[in-house]
Coordinates of C-alpha atoms in Angstrom, one line a residue:
Chain A
M87 CA 38.7 74.8 -58.1
V88 CA 34.8 74.0 -57.2
T89 CA 32.1 76.1 -56.9
I90 CA 29.8 75.9 -54.3
L91 CA 26.2 77.5 -54.7
V92 CA 24.2 78.6 -51.8
P93 CA 21.1 78.6 -50.6
G94 CA 19.3 81.8 -49.5
V95 CA 18.6 80.6 -46.3
L96 CA 22.5 78.8 -45.3
R97 CA 24.1 81.8 -46.6
G98 CA 23.7 83.0 -43.2
E99 CA 26.2 80.5 -42.5
A100 CA 28.6 81.1 -45.2
G101 CA 29.2 85.1 -44.4
G102 CA 26.2 85.5 -46.6
A103 CA 27.7 84.5 -49.8
A104 CA 26.0 83.3 -52.5
R105 CA 29.2 81.2 -53.5
L106 CA 31.9 79.4 -52.2
D107 CA 35.1 78.4 -53.7
V108 CA 36.8 75.0 -52.2
A109 CA 40.4 74.6 -53.3
A110 CA 39.1 69.9 -53.2
S111 CA 37.7 68.3 -55.6
G112 CA 38.0 64.4 -57.4
T113 CA 34.3 63.5 -54.8
L114 CA 31.7 65.3 -53.8
R115 CA 32.6 63.5 -50.6
A116 CA 35.9 65.8 -50.8
V117 CA 34.0 68.8 -51.1
L118 CA 32.0 68.9 -48.5
D119 CA 34.8 68.0 -46.1
E120 CA 36.7 70.9 -47.5
V121 CA 33.2 72.7 -46.4
G122 CA 32.6 71.6 -43.3
S123 CA 36.5 72.4 -42.2
R124 CA 36.0 76.0 -43.7
W125 CA 32.3 76.5 -42.5
P126 CA 31.3 74.0 -40.3
R127 CA 28.6 75.3 -38.9
L128 CA 27.0 75.4 -43.3
E129 CA 28.9 72.0 -43.9
R130 CA 26.4 70.4 -41.1
R131 CA 23.0 71.6 -42.3
I132 CA 24.1 69.9 -45.2
R133 CA 25.0 65.9 -43.4
D134 CA 24.6 64.9 -40.1
E135 CA 26.9 63.4 -37.7
R136 CA 27.6 60.1 -39.4
G137 CA 28.2 62.2 -42.6
E138 CA 25.3 61.4 -44.5
V139 CA 23.7 64.0 -46.6
R140 CA 20.2 64.9 -44.6
R141 CA 16.9 63.4 -46.2
Y142 CA 15.8 67.1 -47.0
V143 CA 19.0 68.5 -48.5
N144 CA 19.3 68.1 -52.5
V145 CA 22.6 68.3 -53.5
Y146 CA 23.7 68.2 -57.5
V147 CA 27.0 68.4 -59.0
D148 CA 27.0 69.7 -62.3
G149 CA 23.0 70.3 -62.4
A150 CA 22.2 66.4 -61.6
D151 CA 21.5 64.9 -58.5
C152 CA 23.6 63.5 -56.5
R153 CA 21.3 60.9 -55.5
L154 CA 20.9 60.1 -58.8
S155 CA 24.2 58.9 -59.7
D156 CA 27.1 57.9 -56.9
G157 CA 25.9 59.9 -54.1
Q158 CA 28.6 61.3 -52.1
D159 CA 31.0 59.7 -54.6
T160 CA 29.8 61.3 -57.4
P161 CA 33.0 62.9 -59.1
V162 CA 33.5 66.4 -58.7
A163 CA 36.1 67.5 -62.1
D164 CA 37.7 71.1 -61.1
G165 CA 35.8 73.7 -62.6
G166 CA 32.9 71.7 -61.3
E167 CA 29.8 73.3 -59.9
V168 CA 28.2 71.9 -56.9
Q169 CA 24.6 73.3 -55.8
I170 CA 22.6 72.5 -53.2
L171 CA 18.8 73.3 -52.6
P172 CA 16.4 72.4 -50.1
S173 CA 14.8 70.0 -50.6
V174 CA 10.0 70.6 -50.9
A175 CA 9.1 69.3 -47.6
G176 CA 7.4 70.3 -44.9
G177 CA 3.3 72.2 -43.9
Chain B
M21 CA 11.0 92.7 -12.0
T22 CA 10.9 91.4 -16.1
T23 CA 9.2 87.7 -15.8
L24 CA 9.9 86.1 -19.8
L25 CA 7.8 83.3 -20.8
A26 CA 9.7 81.6 -23.6
I27 CA 7.0 79.8 -26.2
G28 CA 8.7 76.7 -28.3
T29 CA 6.6 76.1 -31.1
G30 CA 6.0 74.0 -34.7
K31 CA 7.4 77.2 -36.2
G32 CA 10.0 78.9 -34.3
L33 CA 10.2 79.9 -30.7
F34 CA 8.0 83.6 -29.1
L35 CA 9.2 85.0 -26.4
A36 CA 6.7 86.8 -24.4
T37 CA 7.6 89.3 -21.4
S38 CA 5.6 91.1 -18.5
D39 CA 7.1 94.3 -16.8
D40 CA 3.9 94.8 -14.6
G41 CA 3.3 91.8 -12.7
R42 CA 2.3 89.6 -15.3
R43 CA -1.2 91.6 -15.6
S44 CA 0.2 92.5 -19.9
W45 CA 2.3 90.7 -22.1
R46 CA 4.4 91.6 -24.9
V47 CA 5.6 89.0 -27.4
D48 CA 8.1 88.6 -30.0
G49 CA 9.3 85.9 -32.4
P50 CA 9.7 84.4 -33.7
H51 CA 13.0 83.9 -33.4
F52 CA 13.7 80.3 -35.3
P53 CA 11.1 80.8 -37.6
M54 CA 10.5 77.0 -39.4
T55 CA 12.3 75.4 -36.8
A56 CA 10.6 72.8 -34.7
V57 CA 11.6 74.0 -31.0
Y58 CA 10.7 71.2 -28.4
A59 CA 12.4 72.4 -25.6
V60 CA 13.5 75.4 -24.6
G61 CA 15.2 76.2 -20.7
I62 CA 16.0 79.3 -18.7
D63 CA 19.0 78.8 -16.4
R64 CA 19.0 81.7 -13.3
R65 CA 21.8 80.4 -12.1
R66 CA 24.3 83.1 -14.7
A67 CA 24.7 86.1 -13.6
A68 CA 22.5 87.0 -16.9
P69 CA 20.1 84.0 -17.3
R70 CA 21.0 81.6 -20.0
V71 CA 18.2 81.0 -22.4
L72 CA 18.6 77.1 -23.9
A73 CA 16.3 75.9 -27.7
S74 CA 16.0 73.1 -28.8
V75 CA 15.7 74.0 -32.5
T76 CA 15.4 71.5 -34.9
S77 CA 14.8 72.2 -39.4
S78 CA 13.2 70.0 -41.3
H79 CA 15.3 69.9 -43.6
F80 CA 18.9 71.2 -42.2
G81 CA 19.0 69.1 -38.5
P82 CA 18.7 70.0 -35.2
S83 CA 20.9 72.4 -32.5
V84 CA 20.9 73.8 -29.9
A85 CA 21.2 77.7 -29.5
T86 CA 22.0 80.1 -26.5
S87 CA 21.0 83.8 -26.0
D88 CA 22.8 85.5 -22.6
D89 CA 20.4 88.8 -23.2
L90 CA 17.0 87.2 -22.9
G91 CA 16.9 86.5 -26.9
R92 CA 18.2 89.8 -28.2
S93 CA 21.5 87.4 -29.8
W94 CA 21.7 84.1 -29.8
H95 CA 25.0 81.9 -29.9
E96 CA 25.6 78.9 -31.2
P97 CA 28.9 76.5 -31.9
D98 CA 31.0 76.2 -35.0
H99 CA 30.4 72.3 -34.5
A100 CA 27.4 70.1 -33.3
P101 CA 26.6 71.4 -29.5
L102 CA 25.4 67.6 -28.9
A103 CA 25.9 64.7 -31.5
F104 CA 26.1 60.8 -30.6
P105 CA 29.3 59.3 -31.0
E106 CA 30.3 58.0 -34.0
D107 CA 30.6 53.7 -32.6
T108 CA 26.7 54.6 -31.0
G109 CA 25.8 55.0 -35.4
A110 CA 22.7 57.0 -34.4
T111 CA 22.0 60.2 -35.6
L112 CA 20.8 62.9 -33.3
E113 CA 16.7 63.8 -34.3
R114 CA 16.1 66.6 -31.7
V115 CA 16.4 67.7 -28.4
W116 CA 13.6 66.7 -25.6
Q117 CA 14.4 68.5 -23.0
F118 CA 17.2 71.3 -20.9
A119 CA 17.8 70.1 -17.0
P120 CA 20.4 73.0 -15.7
A121 CA 21.6 71.2 -12.3
S122 CA 21.3 71.5 -8.8
P123 CA 23.7 75.0 -8.0
A124 CA 26.1 72.8 -6.2
E125 CA 26.7 72.6 -10.2
P126 CA 26.3 76.1 -11.9
D127 CA 28.0 75.0 -15.5
V128 CA 26.5 71.5 -15.4
V129 CA 23.2 71.4 -17.9
Y130 CA 21.6 67.9 -19.3
A131 CA 19.7 67.3 -22.0
G132 CA 17.2 65.3 -23.2
T133 CA 16.9 63.7 -26.5
Q134 CA 15.5 61.9 -29.4
P135 CA 16.5 59.4 -30.1
S136 CA 16.9 58.2 -26.0
A137 CA 19.7 59.0 -24.7
L138 CA 21.4 61.9 -21.9
F139 CA 23.5 64.3 -22.9
R140 CA 25.5 66.2 -19.8
S141 CA 27.1 69.9 -20.4
V142 CA 30.0 71.3 -18.0
D143 CA 29.9 74.7 -20.1
G144 CA 26.5 76.2 -19.3
G145 CA 24.3 73.9 -21.9
V146 CA 26.5 74.9 -25.2
T147 CA 28.0 71.5 -26.0
Y148 CA 27.0 68.1 -24.5
E149 CA 28.6 65.1 -24.3
M150 CA 26.5 61.7 -24.3
V151 CA 26.2 59.3 -20.7
R152 CA 27.5 56.8 -22.1
E153 CA 26.5 54.2 -19.2
L154 CA 22.7 55.0 -19.6
W155 CA 22.8 54.8 -23.8
D156 CA 24.6 51.1 -22.8
H157 CA 22.2 50.1 -20.8
P158 CA 21.2 47.1 -22.1
H159 CA 17.0 48.0 -21.7
R160 CA 17.5 50.1 -24.1
E161 CA 17.0 47.8 -27.2
Q162 CA 13.6 47.2 -25.7
W163 CA 13.1 50.8 -25.4
G164 CA 10.1 52.0 -27.8
A165 CA 8.9 54.6 -29.5
G166 CA 5.7 56.5 -28.9
F167 CA 4.3 58.4 -31.3
G168 CA 6.2 61.3 -31.1
G169 CA 9.5 59.3 -31.4
Q170 CA 12.0 57.6 -29.0
A171 CA 13.2 60.3 -26.4
I172 CA 13.8 60.8 -22.9
H173 CA 11.6 64.1 -22.3
T174 CA 11.9 64.5 -18.9
V175 CA 15.3 65.3 -16.7
L176 CA 15.2 65.6 -13.4
P177 CA 18.5 66.1 -11.5
H178 CA 18.6 66.1 -7.4
P179 CA 18.5 69.3 -6.0
D180 CA 20.9 68.5 -2.7
D181 CA 22.8 65.1 -4.5
P182 CA 24.5 65.7 -7.3
A183 CA 24.9 61.9 -7.7
R184 CA 21.0 61.6 -8.5
V185 CA 19.5 62.0 -12.0
L186 CA 16.0 60.7 -12.8
V187 CA 15.2 60.5 -16.5
A188 CA 11.4 59.7 -17.9
M189 CA 11.2 58.3 -21.4
S190 CA 9.0 57.5 -23.7
T191 CA 8.8 54.0 -23.8
G192 CA 10.5 52.9 -21.5
G193 CA 9.6 54.4 -18.4
V194 CA 11.9 55.7 -15.5
Y195 CA 15.2 55.1 -14.9
R196 CA 17.6 56.6 -11.7
T197 CA 21.0 56.8 -11.0
A198 CA 22.5 57.1 -7.7
D199 CA 26.5 57.0 -8.5
G200 CA 26.1 60.3 -11.2
G201 CA 25.6 58.4 -14.4
R202 CA 27.4 55.1 -14.1
G203 CA 24.6 52.6 -12.7
W204 CA 21.0 53.1 -13.9
A205 CA 18.0 51.4 -13.0
P206 CA 14.3 51.5 -13.6
S207 CA 12.0 52.5 -11.5
N208 CA 8.7 51.9 -12.4
T209 CA 7.3 49.7 -9.7
G210 CA 3.5 50.7 -8.8
I211 CA 3.2 52.1 -12.7
R212 CA 0.7 50.3 -15.1
A213 CA 1.4 49.2 -18.8
Y214 CA -2.1 49.2 -19.7
F215 CA -0.9 48.0 -23.9
L216 CA 1.6 45.4 -22.9
P217 CA 1.0 41.6 -22.0
D218 CA 2.3 42.4 -18.9
E219 CA 1.1 45.4 -17.1
W220 CA 3.1 45.6 -14.6
P221 CA 6.5 45.2 -15.8
E222 CA 10.3 46.4 -14.5
F223 CA 10.3 48.6 -17.7
G224 CA 8.2 49.7 -20.8
Q225 CA 5.8 52.1 -19.2
C226 CA 5.0 55.7 -21.1
V227 CA 5.7 57.8 -18.4
H228 CA 4.9 61.2 -20.0
K229 CA 6.0 63.8 -17.4
V230 CA 7.7 63.6 -14.1
A231 CA 7.6 66.5 -11.6
R232 CA 9.9 67.0 -8.4
D233 CA 7.8 68.3 -5.2
A234 CA 9.6 71.9 -4.4
T235 CA 10.3 70.8 -0.5
E236 CA 10.3 67.1 -0.8
P237 CA 12.9 66.3 -3.2
D238 CA 12.1 62.6 -2.7
R239 CA 8.6 63.0 -4.0
L240 CA 7.9 63.0 -7.5
Y241 CA 4.8 62.9 -9.6
A242 CA 3.9 61.6 -13.0
Q243 CA 1.5 62.5 -16.2
N244 CA 1.2 58.7 -17.1
H245 CA -0.7 57.0 -20.5
H246 CA -3.5 56.1 -18.6
G247 CA -2.0 56.6 -15.0
V248 CA -1.4 59.7 -12.8
Y249 CA 1.1 58.2 -9.3
R250 CA 2.8 59.2 -7.0
S251 CA 6.3 58.4 -6.1
D252 CA 6.8 59.0 -1.9
D253 CA 10.6 57.6 -1.9
G254 CA 12.3 59.3 -5.0
G255 CA 11.2 56.8 -7.4
S256 CA 11.1 53.4 -5.7
S257 CA 7.6 52.8 -5.9
W258 CA 4.3 54.7 -7.4
S259 CA 1.1 54.9 -6.3
S260 CA -1.9 55.8 -8.2
I261 CA -3.0 59.6 -7.4
A262 CA -5.7 59.3 -10.1
D263 CA -9.0 59.4 -7.9
G264 CA -10.6 62.9 -7.7
L265 CA -9.4 63.7 -11.3
P266 CA -12.3 63.2 -14.6
S267 CA -9.6 60.9 -16.3
D268 CA -5.9 60.0 -15.8
F269 CA -4.6 60.6 -19.7
G270 CA -3.3 63.6 -19.9
F271 CA 0.1 65.2 -20.4
P272 CA 1.7 67.3 -18.7
M273 CA 2.5 67.1 -15.1
V274 CA 3.7 70.4 -12.5
A275 CA 4.9 71.1 -9.1
H276 CA 4.9 74.7 -7.8
P277 CA 8.0 75.8 -7.7
A278 CA 7.8 77.0 -3.6
R279 CA 4.8 74.8 -2.3
A280 CA 5.1 71.4 -1.2
G281 CA 1.6 69.0 -2.7
V282 CA 0.5 71.3 -5.1
I283 CA 0.7 69.9 -8.8
Y284 CA -0.9 70.6 -11.9
N285 CA -2.3 68.9 -15.1
F286 CA -4.3 68.9 -18.0
P287 CA -6.1 65.3 -18.3
L288 CA -8.0 64.5 -21.8
V289 CA -10.4 61.9 -22.5
R290 CA -8.4 58.9 -23.0
D291 CA -5.9 57.3 -25.1
G292 CA -7.9 57.5 -28.1
E293 CA -10.2 60.6 -27.5
R294 CA -7.5 63.2 -26.5
F295 CA -10.0 66.2 -26.2
P296 CA -10.0 67.8 -23.0
V297 CA -12.2 66.5 -20.6
D298 CA -16.3 66.8 -21.1
R299 CA -15.1 68.9 -24.2
R300 CA -13.7 72.0 -21.2
C301 CA -11.0 73.7 -21.3
R302 CA -9.4 73.3 -17.4
V303 CA -6.3 72.8 -15.9
F304 CA -6.8 70.9 -12.7
R305 CA -4.5 71.2 -9.7
S306 CA -3.8 69.4 -6.1
A307 CA -3.4 71.4 -3.2
D308 CA -3.0 67.3 -1.3
A309 CA 0.1 65.8 -3.4
G310 CA -2.4 64.1 -5.3
K311 CA -5.4 62.8 -2.7
S312 CA -7.9 65.4 -4.1
W313 CA -7.9 67.5 -7.1
E314 CA -10.3 70.9 -8.5
P315 CA -11.0 71.7 -11.8
L316 CA -9.7 75.4 -12.8
S317 CA -11.0 78.0 -15.4
D318 CA -12.2 81.1 -14.1
G319 CA -10.3 83.7 -17.5
L320 CA -10.8 80.4 -20.4
P321 CA -13.4 79.5 -23.2
A322 CA -15.6 78.8 -22.1
E323 CA -17.4 77.3 -25.5
P324 CA -16.9 73.3 -26.1
Y325 CA -12.6 73.2 -26.4
Y326 CA -10.7 70.7 -28.5
P327 CA -7.0 72.0 -28.2
S328 CA -4.6 69.3 -26.0
V329 CA -1.9 70.7 -24.2
L330 CA 1.6 68.6 -25.0
R331 CA 3.8 67.3 -22.0
D332 CA 6.2 70.0 -21.9
A333 CA 3.5 73.1 -22.9
M334 CA 2.8 73.5 -19.0
C335 CA 4.9 75.2 -16.5
A336 CA 5.4 77.6 -14.0
D337 CA 7.7 80.2 -13.1
G338 CA 9.6 81.1 -9.5
A339 CA 7.4 83.8 -8.2
D340 CA 4.9 84.8 -5.2
P341 CA 2.7 83.7 -6.2
A342 CA 3.6 81.3 -8.8
G343 CA 2.6 82.1 -12.2
V344 CA 1.2 79.0 -13.8
Y345 CA 1.2 78.7 -18.0
F346 CA 0.2 76.0 -20.6
G347 CA 0.0 76.7 -24.3
T348 CA -1.8 74.6 -27.1
R349 CA -1.9 72.7 -30.1
S350 CA -4.1 75.2 -31.8
G351 CA -1.6 77.7 -30.7
E352 CA -3.1 79.3 -28.0
V353 CA -1.5 80.3 -24.5
Y354 CA -2.8 81.6 -21.0
A355 CA -1.0 82.8 -18.0
S356 CA -2.1 82.2 -14.0
R357 CA -0.6 84.9 -11.7
D358 CA -2.2 83.3 -9.0
E359 CA -1.1 80.2 -8.7
G360 CA -4.1 78.8 -11.5
D361 CA -7.2 80.9 -9.5
S362 CA -7.5 83.1 -11.7
W363 CA -6.2 83.0 -16.3
S364 CA -5.8 85.2 -19.0
Q365 CA -4.6 85.1 -22.2
V366 CA -1.0 85.7 -23.1
A367 CA -1.7 84.7 -27.0
A368 CA -2.6 83.4 -29.9
H369 CA -2.9 82.0 -33.6
L370 CA 0.2 80.8 -32.9
P371 CA 1.8 77.4 -34.5
D372 CA 1.1 74.5 -32.0
V373 CA 2.8 74.9 -29.0
L374 CA 5.3 72.5 -27.8
C375 CA 6.5 73.4 -24.8
V376 CA 6.9 76.8 -22.6
R377 CA 9.0 78.1 -19.7
A378 CA 9.2 80.8 -17.6
A379 CA 11.4 82.7 -15.0
E380 CA 11.4 86.0 -13.1
V381 CA 14.9 87.6 -15.2

């Protein structure tokens, strides 16, 4: 089981939940794929139609920015935590 | 009768309504706060008018939402309503235009996008498929990007012939199909591209907006990146109608919904000086298909004026007499209930206005 932490601005796409549990583990991609199958509107806020994490969305695996490790190939262990956060951007 | 004025801004959608013949307005919003609403549509072909909104979050990407109750509730499909096919390698930046098709195709809605592509919906604008033949056009690699991005910003389905559709893009120019989208040909003869070594190319023009005449479907009007033109042959050729205007630069071009030959625009000084001419807030109207023009400013600000009006930030409703509307980059919205003769302010201090659309609902 992997826990997804959903930011407030996206909770409407997750039935209002701040935390989601998914069965998939192994890689961040597998975790986000399961998010896409169960909460597709949430997933497409996180990834574009090419499956890439959107530029101004940050994804942390156990507290580490996935862009500073292996992107969506970053390992996610059973019991891990994936946090979604919008980056500081805009005017 | 209620008139709905949808105002897309850089930070959400505002909906203004008037129940007293467009004398006063109630402004509601923002819907979709902190999203850029580059396009709105009001599809009156349905029993309940459908409002379509292009909603783009700088963080969470683009989407399309629809409302069948004038904005009280919104619907968005689970899966992306518009997405580029995988083999294109492209990703949707935003929708720039909605265009309900002719009454003969009551469930067809077209969408123009950034990057430049045309999408077609057969479920009333809820989900869309890319028009492959235009994407595969051999010219596409040479289409450029203006400051706002490379986009199809104008889609004009022919009112009588569903097989004929005209699109315009910046840059790239005007393209037409006469066979339902299988074949597309550039239609820019007579439109100058002063910014290219060859000033009269087959394509590559920066057409800012095209409008279709109310009663003569083969008569079209174009506001270009310098140059104002008319076509009397469905876009096969264009000739200048800029004489009589104080400048041939600007963005919007709007045709009266019912009266032949009546059009509106909002001239700016020039490419390098994008302020209203003489720093005066004025709409220009022609009542003779561009042969002559008159400034309209009764009720508009009299003090020096600097905001510009973007390509989709001017529109007309379908009432009689027609209402004409425009919004500015400084967040003001003005309405005329007498075809432009006089104006009043609908709203001020909104975010920058990207688009407006109005209809009796």
